PDB file of C-alpha atoms (C1' of nucleotides) in Angstrom:
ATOM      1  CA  UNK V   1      10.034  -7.947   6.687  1.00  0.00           C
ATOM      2  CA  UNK V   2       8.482  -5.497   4.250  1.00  0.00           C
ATOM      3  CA  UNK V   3       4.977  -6.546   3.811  1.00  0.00           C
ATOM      4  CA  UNK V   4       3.863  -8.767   6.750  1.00  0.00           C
ATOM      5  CA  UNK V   5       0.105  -7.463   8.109  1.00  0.00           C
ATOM      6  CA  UNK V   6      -2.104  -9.854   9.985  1.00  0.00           C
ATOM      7  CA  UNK V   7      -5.386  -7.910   9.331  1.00  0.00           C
ATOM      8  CA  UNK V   8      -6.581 -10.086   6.360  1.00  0.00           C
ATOM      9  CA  UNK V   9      -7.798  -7.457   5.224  1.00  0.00           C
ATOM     10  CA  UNK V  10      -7.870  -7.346   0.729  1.00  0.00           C
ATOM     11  CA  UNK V  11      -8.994  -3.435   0.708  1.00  0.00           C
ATOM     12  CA  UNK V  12      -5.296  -2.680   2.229  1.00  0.00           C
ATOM     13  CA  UNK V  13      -2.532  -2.716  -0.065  1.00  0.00           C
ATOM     14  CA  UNK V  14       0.174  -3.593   2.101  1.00  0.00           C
ATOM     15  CA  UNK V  15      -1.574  -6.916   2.954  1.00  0.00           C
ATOM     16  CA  UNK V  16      -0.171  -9.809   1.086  1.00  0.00           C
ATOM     17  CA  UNK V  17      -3.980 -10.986   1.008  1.00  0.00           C
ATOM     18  CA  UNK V  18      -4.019  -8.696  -1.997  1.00  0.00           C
ATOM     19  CA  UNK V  19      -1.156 -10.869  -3.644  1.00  0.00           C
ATOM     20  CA  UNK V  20      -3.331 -13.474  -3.348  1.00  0.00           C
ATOM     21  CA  UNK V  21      -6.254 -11.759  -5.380  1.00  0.00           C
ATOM     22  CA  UNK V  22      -3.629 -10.715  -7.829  1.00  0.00           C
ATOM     23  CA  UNK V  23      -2.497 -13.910  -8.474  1.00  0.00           C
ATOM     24  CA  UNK V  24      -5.938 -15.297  -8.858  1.00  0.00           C
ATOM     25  CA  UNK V  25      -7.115 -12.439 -10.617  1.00  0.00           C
ATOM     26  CA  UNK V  26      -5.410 -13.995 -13.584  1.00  0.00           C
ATOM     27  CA  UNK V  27      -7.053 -15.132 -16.810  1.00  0.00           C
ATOM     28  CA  UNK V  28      -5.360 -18.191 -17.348  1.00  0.00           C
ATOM     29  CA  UNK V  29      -5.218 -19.187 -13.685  1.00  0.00           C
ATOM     30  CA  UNK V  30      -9.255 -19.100 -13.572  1.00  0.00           C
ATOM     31  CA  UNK V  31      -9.349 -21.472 -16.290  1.00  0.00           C
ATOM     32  CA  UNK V  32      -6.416 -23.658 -15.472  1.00  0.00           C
ATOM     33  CA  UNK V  33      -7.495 -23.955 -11.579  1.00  0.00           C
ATOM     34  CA  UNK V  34     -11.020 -25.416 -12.178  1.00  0.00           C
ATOM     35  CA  UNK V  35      -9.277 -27.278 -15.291  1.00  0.00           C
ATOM     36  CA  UNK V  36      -7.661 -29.685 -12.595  1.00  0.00           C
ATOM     37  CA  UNK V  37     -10.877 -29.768 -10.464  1.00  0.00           C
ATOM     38  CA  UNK V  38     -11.932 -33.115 -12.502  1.00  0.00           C
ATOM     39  CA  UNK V  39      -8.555 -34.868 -11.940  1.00  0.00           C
ATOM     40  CA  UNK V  40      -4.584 -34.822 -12.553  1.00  0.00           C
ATOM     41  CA  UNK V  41      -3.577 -33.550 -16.312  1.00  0.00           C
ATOM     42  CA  UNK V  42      -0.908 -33.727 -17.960  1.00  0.00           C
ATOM     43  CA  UNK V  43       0.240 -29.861 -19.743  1.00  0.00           C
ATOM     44  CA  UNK V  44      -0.449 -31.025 -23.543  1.00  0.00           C
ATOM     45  CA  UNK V  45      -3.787 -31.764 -22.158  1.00  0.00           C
ATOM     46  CA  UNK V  46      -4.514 -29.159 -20.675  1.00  0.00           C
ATOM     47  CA  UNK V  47      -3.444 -26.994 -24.005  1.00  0.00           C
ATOM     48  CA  UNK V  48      -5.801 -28.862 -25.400  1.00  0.00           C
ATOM     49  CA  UNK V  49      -8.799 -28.122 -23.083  1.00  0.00           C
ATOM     50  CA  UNK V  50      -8.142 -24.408 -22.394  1.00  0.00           C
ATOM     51  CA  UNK V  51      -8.745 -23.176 -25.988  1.00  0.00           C
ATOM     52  CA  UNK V  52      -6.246 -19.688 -26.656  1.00  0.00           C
ATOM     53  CA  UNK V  53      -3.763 -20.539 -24.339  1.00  0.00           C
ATOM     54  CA  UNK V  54      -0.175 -20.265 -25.670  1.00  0.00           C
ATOM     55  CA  UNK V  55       2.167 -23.039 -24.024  1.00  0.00           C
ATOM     56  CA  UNK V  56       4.047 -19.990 -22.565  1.00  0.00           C
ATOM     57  CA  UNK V  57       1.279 -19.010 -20.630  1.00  0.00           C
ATOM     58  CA  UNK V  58       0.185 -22.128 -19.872  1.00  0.00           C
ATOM     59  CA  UNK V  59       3.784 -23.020 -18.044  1.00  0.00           C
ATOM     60  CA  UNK V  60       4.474 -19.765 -16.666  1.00  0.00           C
ATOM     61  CA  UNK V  61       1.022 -19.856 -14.985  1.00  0.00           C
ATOM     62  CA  UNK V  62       1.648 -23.215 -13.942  1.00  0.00           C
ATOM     63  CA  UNK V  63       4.818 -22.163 -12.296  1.00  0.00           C
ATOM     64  CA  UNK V  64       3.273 -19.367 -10.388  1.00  0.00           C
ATOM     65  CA  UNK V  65       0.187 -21.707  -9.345  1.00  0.00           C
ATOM     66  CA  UNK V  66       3.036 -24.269  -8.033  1.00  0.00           C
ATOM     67  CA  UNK V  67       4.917 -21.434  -6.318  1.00  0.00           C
ATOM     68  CA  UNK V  68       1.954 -20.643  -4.074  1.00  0.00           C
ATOM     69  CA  UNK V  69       1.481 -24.157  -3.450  1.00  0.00           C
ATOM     70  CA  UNK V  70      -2.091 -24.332  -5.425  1.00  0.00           C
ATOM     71  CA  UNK V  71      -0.252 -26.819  -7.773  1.00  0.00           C
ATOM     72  CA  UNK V  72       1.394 -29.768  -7.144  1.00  0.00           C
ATOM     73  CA  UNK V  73       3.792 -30.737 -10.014  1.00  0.00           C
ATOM     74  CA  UNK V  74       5.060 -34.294 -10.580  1.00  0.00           C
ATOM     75  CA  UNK V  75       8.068 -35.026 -12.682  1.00  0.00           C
ATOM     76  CA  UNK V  76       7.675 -38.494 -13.685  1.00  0.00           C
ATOM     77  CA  UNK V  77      11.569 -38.651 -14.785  1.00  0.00           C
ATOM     78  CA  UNK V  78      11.171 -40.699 -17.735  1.00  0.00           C
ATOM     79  CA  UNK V  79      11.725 -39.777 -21.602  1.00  0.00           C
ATOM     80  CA  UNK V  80      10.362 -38.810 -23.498  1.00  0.00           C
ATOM     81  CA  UNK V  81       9.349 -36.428 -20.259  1.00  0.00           C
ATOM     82  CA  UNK V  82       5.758 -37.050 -19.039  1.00  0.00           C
ATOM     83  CA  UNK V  83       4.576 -34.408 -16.543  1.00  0.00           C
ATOM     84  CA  UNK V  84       1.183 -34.391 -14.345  1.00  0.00           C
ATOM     85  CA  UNK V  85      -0.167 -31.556 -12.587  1.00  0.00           C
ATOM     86  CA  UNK V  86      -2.494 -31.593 -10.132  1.00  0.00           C
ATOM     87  CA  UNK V  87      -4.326 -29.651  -7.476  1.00  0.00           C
ATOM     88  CA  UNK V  88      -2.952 -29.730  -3.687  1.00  0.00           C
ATOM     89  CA  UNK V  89      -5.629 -29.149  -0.960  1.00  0.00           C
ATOM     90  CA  UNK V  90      -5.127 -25.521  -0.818  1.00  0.00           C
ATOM     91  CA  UNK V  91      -5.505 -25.159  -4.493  1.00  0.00           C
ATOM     92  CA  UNK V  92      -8.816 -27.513  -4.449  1.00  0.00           C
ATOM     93  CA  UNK V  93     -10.516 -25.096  -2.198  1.00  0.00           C
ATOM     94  CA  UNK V  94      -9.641 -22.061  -4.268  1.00  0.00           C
ATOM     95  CA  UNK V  95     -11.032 -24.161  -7.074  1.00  0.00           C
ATOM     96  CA  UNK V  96     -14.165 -24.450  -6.032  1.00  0.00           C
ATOM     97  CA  UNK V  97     -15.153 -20.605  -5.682  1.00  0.00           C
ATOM     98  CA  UNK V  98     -13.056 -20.270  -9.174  1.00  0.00           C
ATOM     99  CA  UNK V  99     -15.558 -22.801 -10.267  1.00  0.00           C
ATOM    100  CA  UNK V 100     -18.465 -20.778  -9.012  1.00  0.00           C
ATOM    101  CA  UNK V 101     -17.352 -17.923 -10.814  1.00  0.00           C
ATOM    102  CA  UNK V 102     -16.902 -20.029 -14.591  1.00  0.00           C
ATOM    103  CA  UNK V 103     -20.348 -21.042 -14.090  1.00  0.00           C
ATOM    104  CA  UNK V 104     -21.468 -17.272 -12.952  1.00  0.00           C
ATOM    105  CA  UNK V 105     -19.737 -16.108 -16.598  1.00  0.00           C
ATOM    106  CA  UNK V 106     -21.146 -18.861 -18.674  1.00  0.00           C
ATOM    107  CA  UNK V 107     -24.723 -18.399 -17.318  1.00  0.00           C
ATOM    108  CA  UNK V 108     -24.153 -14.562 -17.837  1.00  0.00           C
ATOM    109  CA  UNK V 109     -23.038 -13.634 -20.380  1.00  0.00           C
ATOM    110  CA  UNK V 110     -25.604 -13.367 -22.771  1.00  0.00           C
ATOM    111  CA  UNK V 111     -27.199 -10.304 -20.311  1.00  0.00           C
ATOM    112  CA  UNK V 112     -23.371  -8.849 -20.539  1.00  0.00           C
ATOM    113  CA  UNK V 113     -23.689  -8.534 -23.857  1.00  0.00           C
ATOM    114  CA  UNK V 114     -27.356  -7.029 -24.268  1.00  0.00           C
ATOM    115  CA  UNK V 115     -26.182  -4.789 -21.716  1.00  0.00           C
ATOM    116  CA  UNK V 116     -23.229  -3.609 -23.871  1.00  0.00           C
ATOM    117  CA  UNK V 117     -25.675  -3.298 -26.920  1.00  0.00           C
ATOM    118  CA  UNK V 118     -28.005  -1.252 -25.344  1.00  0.00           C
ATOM    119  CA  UNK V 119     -25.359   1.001 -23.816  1.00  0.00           C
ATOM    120  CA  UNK V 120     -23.850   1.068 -27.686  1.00  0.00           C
ATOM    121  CA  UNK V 121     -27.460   2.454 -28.684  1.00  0.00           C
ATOM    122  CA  UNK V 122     -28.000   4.858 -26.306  1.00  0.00           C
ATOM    123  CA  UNK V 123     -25.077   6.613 -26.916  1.00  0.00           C
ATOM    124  CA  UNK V 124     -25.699   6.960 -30.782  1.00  0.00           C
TER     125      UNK V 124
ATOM    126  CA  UNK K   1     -21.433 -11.493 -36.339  1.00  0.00           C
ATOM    127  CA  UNK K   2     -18.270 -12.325 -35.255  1.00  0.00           C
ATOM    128  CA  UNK K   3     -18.254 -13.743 -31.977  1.00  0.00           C
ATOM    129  CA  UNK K   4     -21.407 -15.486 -31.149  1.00  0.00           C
ATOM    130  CA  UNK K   5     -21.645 -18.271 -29.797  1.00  0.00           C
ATOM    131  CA  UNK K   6     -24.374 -20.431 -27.474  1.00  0.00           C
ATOM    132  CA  UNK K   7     -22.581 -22.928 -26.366  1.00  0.00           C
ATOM    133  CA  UNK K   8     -21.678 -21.164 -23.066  1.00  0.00           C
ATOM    134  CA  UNK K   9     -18.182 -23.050 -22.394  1.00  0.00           C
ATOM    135  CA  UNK K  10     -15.551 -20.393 -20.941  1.00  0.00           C
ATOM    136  CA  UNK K  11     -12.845 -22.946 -22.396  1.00  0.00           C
ATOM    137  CA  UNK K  12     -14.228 -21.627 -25.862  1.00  0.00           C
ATOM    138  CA  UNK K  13     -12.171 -18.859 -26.860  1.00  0.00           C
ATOM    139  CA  UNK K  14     -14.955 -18.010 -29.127  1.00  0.00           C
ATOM    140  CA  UNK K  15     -17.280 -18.149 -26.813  1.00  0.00           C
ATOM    141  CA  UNK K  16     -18.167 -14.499 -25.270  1.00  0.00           C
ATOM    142  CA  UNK K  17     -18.461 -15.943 -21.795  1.00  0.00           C
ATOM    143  CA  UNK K  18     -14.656 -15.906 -21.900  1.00  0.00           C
ATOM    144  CA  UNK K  19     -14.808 -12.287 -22.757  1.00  0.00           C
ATOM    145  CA  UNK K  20     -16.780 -12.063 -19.609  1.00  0.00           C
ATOM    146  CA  UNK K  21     -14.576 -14.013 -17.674  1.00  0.00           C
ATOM    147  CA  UNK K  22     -11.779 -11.478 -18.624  1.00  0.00           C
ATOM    148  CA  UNK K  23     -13.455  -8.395 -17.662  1.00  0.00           C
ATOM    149  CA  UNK K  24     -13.984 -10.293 -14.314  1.00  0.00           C
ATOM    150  CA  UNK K  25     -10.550 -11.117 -13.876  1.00  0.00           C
ATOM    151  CA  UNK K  26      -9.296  -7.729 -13.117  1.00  0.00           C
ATOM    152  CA  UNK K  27      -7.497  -6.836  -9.993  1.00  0.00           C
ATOM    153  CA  UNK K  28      -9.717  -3.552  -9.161  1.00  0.00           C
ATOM    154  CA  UNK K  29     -13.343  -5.140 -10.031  1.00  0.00           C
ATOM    155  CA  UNK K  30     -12.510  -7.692  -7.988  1.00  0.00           C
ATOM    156  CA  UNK K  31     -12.896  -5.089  -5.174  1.00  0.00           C
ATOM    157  CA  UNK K  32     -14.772  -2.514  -6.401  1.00  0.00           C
ATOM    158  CA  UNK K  33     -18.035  -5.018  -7.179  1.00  0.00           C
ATOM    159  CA  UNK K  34     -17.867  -6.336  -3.662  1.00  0.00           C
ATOM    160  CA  UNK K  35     -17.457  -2.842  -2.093  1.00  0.00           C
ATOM    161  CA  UNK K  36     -20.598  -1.697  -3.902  1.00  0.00           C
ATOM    162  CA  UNK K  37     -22.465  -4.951  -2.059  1.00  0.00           C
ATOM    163  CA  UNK K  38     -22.784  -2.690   1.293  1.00  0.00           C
ATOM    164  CA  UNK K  39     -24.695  -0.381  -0.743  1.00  0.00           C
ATOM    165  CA  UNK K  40     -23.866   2.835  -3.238  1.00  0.00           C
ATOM    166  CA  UNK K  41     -21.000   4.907  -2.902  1.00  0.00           C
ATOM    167  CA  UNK K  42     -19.660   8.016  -4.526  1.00  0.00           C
ATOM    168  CA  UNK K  43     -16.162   7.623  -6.354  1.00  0.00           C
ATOM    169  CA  UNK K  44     -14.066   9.370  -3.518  1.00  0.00           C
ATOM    170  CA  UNK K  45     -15.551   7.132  -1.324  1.00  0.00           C
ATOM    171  CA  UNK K  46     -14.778   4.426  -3.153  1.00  0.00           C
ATOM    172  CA  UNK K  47     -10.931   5.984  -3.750  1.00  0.00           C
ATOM    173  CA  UNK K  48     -10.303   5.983   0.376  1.00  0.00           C
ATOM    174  CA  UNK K  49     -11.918   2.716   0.849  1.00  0.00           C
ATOM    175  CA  UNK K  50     -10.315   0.737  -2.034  1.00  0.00           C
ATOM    176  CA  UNK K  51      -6.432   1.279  -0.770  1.00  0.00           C
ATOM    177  CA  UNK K  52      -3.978   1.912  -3.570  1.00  0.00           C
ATOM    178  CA  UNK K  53      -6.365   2.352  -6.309  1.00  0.00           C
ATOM    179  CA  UNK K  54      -5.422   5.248  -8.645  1.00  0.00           C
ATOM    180  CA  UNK K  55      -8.149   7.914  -9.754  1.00  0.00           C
ATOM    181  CA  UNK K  56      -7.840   6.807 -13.444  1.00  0.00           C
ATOM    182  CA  UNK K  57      -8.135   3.234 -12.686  1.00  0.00           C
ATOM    183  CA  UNK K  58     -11.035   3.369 -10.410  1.00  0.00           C
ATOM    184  CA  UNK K  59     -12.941   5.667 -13.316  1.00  0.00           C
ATOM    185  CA  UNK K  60     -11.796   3.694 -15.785  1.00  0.00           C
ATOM    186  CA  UNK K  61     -12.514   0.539 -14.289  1.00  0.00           C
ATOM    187  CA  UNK K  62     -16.437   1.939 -13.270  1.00  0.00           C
ATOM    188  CA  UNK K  63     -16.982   2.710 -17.058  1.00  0.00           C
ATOM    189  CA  UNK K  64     -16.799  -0.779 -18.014  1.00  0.00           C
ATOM    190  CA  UNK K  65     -18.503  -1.912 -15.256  1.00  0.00           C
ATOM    191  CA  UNK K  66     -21.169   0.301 -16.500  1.00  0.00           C
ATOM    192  CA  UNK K  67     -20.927  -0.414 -20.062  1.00  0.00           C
ATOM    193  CA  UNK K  68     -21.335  -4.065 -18.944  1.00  0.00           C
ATOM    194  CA  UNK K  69     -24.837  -3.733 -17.064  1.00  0.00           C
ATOM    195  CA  UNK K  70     -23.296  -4.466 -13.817  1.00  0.00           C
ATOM    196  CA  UNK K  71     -22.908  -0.923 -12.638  1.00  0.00           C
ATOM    197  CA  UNK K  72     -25.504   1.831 -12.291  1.00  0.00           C
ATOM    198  CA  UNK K  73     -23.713   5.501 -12.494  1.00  0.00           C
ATOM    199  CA  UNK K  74     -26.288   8.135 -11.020  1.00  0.00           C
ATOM    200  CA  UNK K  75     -25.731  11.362 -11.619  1.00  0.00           C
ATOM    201  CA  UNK K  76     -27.185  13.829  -9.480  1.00  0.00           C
ATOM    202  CA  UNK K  77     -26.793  16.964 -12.213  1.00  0.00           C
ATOM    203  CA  UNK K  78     -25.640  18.973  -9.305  1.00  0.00           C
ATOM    204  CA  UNK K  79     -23.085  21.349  -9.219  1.00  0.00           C
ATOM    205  CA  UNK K  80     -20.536  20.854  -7.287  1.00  0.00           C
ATOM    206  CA  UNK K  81     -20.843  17.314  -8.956  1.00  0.00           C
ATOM    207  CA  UNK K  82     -22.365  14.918  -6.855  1.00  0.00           C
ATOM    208  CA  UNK K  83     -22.277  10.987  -8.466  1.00  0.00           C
ATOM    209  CA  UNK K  84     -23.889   7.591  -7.182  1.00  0.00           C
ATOM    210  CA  UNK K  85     -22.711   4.299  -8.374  1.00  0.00           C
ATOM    211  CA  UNK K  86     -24.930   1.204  -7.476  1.00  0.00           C
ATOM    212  CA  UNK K  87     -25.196  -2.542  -8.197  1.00  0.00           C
ATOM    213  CA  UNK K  88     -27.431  -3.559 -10.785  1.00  0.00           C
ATOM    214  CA  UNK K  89     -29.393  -7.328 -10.177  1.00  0.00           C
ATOM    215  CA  UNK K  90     -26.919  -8.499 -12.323  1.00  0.00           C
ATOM    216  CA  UNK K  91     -23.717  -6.941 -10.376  1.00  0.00           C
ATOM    217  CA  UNK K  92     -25.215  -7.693  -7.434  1.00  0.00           C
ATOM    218  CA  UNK K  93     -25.312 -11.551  -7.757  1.00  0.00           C
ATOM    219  CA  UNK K  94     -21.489 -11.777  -9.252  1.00  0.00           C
ATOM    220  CA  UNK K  95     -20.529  -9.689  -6.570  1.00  0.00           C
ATOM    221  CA  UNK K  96     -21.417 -12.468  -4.579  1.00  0.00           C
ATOM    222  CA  UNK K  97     -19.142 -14.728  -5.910  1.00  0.00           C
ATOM    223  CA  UNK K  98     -16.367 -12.001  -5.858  1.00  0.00           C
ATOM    224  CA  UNK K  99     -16.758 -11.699  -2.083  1.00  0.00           C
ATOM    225  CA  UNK K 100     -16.807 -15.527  -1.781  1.00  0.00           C
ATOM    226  CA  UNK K 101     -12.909 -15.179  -3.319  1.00  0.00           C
ATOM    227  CA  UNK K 102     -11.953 -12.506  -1.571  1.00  0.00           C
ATOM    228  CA  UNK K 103     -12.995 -14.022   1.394  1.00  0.00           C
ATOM    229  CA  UNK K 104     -10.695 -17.038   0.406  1.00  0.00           C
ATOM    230  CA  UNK K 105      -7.737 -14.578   0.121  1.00  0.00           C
ATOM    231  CA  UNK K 106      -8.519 -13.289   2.975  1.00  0.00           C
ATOM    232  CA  UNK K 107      -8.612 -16.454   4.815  1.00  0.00           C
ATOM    233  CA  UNK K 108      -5.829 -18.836   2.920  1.00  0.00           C
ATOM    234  CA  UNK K 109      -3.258 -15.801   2.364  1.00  0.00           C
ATOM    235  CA  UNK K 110      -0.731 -16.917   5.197  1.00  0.00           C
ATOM    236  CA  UNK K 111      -1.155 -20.365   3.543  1.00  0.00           C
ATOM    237  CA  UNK K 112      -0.088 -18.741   0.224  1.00  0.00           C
ATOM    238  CA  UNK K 113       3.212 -17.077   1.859  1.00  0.00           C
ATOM    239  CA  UNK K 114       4.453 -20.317   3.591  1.00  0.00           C
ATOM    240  CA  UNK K 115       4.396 -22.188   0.443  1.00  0.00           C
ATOM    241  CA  UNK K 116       6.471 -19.206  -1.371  1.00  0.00           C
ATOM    242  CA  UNK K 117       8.632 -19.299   1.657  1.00  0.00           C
ATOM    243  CA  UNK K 118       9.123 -23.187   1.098  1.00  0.00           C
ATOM    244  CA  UNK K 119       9.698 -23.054  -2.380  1.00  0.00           C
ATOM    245  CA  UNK K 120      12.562 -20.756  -2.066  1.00  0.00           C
ATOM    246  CA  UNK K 121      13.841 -22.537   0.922  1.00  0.00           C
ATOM    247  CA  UNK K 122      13.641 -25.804  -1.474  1.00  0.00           C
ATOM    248  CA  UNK K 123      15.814 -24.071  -4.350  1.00  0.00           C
ATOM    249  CA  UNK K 124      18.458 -22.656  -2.197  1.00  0.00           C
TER     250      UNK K 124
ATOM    251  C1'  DA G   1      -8.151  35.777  -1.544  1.00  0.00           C
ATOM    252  C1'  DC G   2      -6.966  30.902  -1.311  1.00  0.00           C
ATOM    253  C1'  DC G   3      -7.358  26.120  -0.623  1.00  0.00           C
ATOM    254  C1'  DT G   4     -10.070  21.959  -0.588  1.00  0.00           C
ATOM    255  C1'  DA G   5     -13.360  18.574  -2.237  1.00  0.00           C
ATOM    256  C1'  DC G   6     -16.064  17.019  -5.938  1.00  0.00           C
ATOM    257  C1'  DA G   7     -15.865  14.003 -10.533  1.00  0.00           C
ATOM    258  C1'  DG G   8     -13.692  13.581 -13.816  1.00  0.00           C
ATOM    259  C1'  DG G   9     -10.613  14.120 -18.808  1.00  0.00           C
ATOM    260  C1'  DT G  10      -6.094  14.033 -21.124  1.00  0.00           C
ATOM    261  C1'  DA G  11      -1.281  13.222 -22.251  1.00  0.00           C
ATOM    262  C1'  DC G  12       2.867  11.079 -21.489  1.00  0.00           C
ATOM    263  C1'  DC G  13       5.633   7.424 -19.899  1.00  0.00           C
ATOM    264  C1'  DA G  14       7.148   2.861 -17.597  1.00  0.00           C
ATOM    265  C1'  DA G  15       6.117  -1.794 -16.678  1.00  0.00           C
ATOM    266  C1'  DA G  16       3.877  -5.993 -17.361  1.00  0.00           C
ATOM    267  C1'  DA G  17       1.441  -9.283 -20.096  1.00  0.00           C
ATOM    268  C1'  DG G  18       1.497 -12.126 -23.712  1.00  0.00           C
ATOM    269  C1'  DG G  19       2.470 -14.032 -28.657  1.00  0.00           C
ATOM    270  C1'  DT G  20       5.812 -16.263 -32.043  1.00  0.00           C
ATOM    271  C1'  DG G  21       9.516 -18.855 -33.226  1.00  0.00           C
ATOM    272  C1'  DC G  22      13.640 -21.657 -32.172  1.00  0.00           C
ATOM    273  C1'  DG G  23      16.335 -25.148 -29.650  1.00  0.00           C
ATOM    274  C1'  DT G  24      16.747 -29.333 -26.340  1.00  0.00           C
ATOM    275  C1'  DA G  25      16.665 -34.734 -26.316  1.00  0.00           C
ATOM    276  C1'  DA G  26      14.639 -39.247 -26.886  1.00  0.00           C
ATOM    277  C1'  DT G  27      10.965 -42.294 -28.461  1.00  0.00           C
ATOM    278  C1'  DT G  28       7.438 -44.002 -31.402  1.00  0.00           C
ATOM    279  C1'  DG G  29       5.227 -44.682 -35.815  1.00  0.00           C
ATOM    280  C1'  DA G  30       5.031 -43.990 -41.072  1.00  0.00           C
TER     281       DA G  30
ATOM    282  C1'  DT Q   1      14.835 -41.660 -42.480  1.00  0.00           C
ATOM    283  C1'  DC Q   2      11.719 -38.136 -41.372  1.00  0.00           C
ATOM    284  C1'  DA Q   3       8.059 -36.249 -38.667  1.00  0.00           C
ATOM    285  C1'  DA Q   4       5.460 -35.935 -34.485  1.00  0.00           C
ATOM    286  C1'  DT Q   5       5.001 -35.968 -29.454  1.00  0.00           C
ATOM    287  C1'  DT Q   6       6.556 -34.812 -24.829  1.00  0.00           C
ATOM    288  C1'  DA Q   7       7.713 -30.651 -21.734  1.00  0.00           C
ATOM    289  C1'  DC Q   8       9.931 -27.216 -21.565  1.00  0.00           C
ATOM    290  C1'  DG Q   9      13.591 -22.687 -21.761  1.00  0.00           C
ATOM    291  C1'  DC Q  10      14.997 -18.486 -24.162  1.00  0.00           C
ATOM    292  C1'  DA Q  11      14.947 -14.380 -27.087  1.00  0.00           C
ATOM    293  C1'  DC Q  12      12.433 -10.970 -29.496  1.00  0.00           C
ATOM    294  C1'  DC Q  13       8.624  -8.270 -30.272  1.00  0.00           C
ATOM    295  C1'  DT Q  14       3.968  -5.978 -29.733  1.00  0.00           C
ATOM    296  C1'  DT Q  15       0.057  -4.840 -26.944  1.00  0.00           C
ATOM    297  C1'  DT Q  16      -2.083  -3.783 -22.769  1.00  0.00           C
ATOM    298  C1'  DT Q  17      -2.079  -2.022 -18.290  1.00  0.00           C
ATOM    299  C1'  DG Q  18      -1.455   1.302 -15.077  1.00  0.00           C
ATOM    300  C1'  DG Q  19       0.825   5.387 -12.811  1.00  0.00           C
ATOM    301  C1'  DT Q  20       1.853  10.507 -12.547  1.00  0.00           C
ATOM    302  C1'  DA Q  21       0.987  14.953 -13.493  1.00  0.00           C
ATOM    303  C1'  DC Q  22      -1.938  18.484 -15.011  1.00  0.00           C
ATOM    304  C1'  DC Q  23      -6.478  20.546 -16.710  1.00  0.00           C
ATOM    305  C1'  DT Q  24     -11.739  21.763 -16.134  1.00  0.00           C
ATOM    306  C1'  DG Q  25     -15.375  24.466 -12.976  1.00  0.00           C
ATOM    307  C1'  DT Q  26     -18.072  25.428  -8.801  1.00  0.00           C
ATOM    308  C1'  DA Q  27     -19.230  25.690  -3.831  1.00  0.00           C
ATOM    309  C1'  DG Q  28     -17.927  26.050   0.836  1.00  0.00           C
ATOM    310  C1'  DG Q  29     -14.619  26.800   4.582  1.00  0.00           C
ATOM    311  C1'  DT Q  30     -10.703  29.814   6.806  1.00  0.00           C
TER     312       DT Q  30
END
DNA sequence: ACCTACAGGTACCAAAAGGTGCGTAATTGA
DNA sequence: TCAATTACGCACCTTTTGGTACCTGTAGGT
């Protein structure tokens, strides 16, 4: 038992609750989580929707998502393969604060941006 | 103009939101934003509070907060050096969201550590 | 006199992230 | 018959990330 504190606590290292930011402190996973929100999807679809997303990173993420149990992967077992993902309950809940923070970027941007011009101008 | 778009859909790779998005979805400005929400703090204090943080990552990681608009650096002109670093508006209401997930990973880590556990138990 | 804290900058190096291309195997449509 | 779709796994390569160690310069404590 290497890493096992109780305290909950993300500002200390040796509590796992900082895996948990790490993991969702991904690119892809912040896009792929709140992908799912609207229903099951299969993994050409979701290629499809995230734009930039190589299929690599698309399955590897998917395999770390279904390792923590935020994914639930379902094999249909027929060929030519056909493969759905969806959210489990866990994963739902992250969604929605993953969700949250989409909207925060999309509604924000534009004052990111001004903010890097300005700082661009001040220092020339 | 390369990269502008209006549209404001973080599944647009063209779209700067995603560039926000990204700068978002780093491990240490996941915790350094919500830290700042209790008020300004000076970069040591920020270095004991924020375990495992290294000096060049925390400085580094502050810069393009700053550059972004969602950090305000005050320097006192002081010597010894003595430097403030503050929330702007803007930091201040995606730090909310940030505490909102840490808060989850706080909460649902245990849940992420039995589902690891299962998994392996599953493939052994 | 010496060490510490303060807020960094810089250089070097190791590790991780991530992209491209190739192979699997079967089915459907041109 | 040839190509595309489906969902991958694997190997190779480049880029990014992040850590360690060392430098500045001053003020205050022992």
């Amino acid at each position: 038992m290497a890493k096992t504190q109780k305290s909950g606590d993300v500002y200390d290292p040796s509590c796992s609750a900082r895996d948990a930011l790490e993991l969702i402190a991904s690119k892809w996973a912040m896009l792929i989580l709140p992908a799912l929100a609207d229903g099951p999807m299969r993994s050409g679809a979701l290629l499809r929707r995230i734009g930039g997303v190589s299929q690599k990173m698309l399955t590897q993420t998917l395999r770390e998502l279904e390792k923590n149990g935020l994914v639930i992967r379902q094999d249909m077992q027929t060929v030519p393969p056909h493969v759905e993902y969806r959210l489990s309950p866990l994963g739902a809940s992250l969604s929605d604060v993953l969700v949250a923070l989409d909207r925060w970027a999309e509604l924000h941007f534009p004052e990111l941006d001004a903010a890097r011009e300005r700082f661009l101008r001040r220092r020339s």
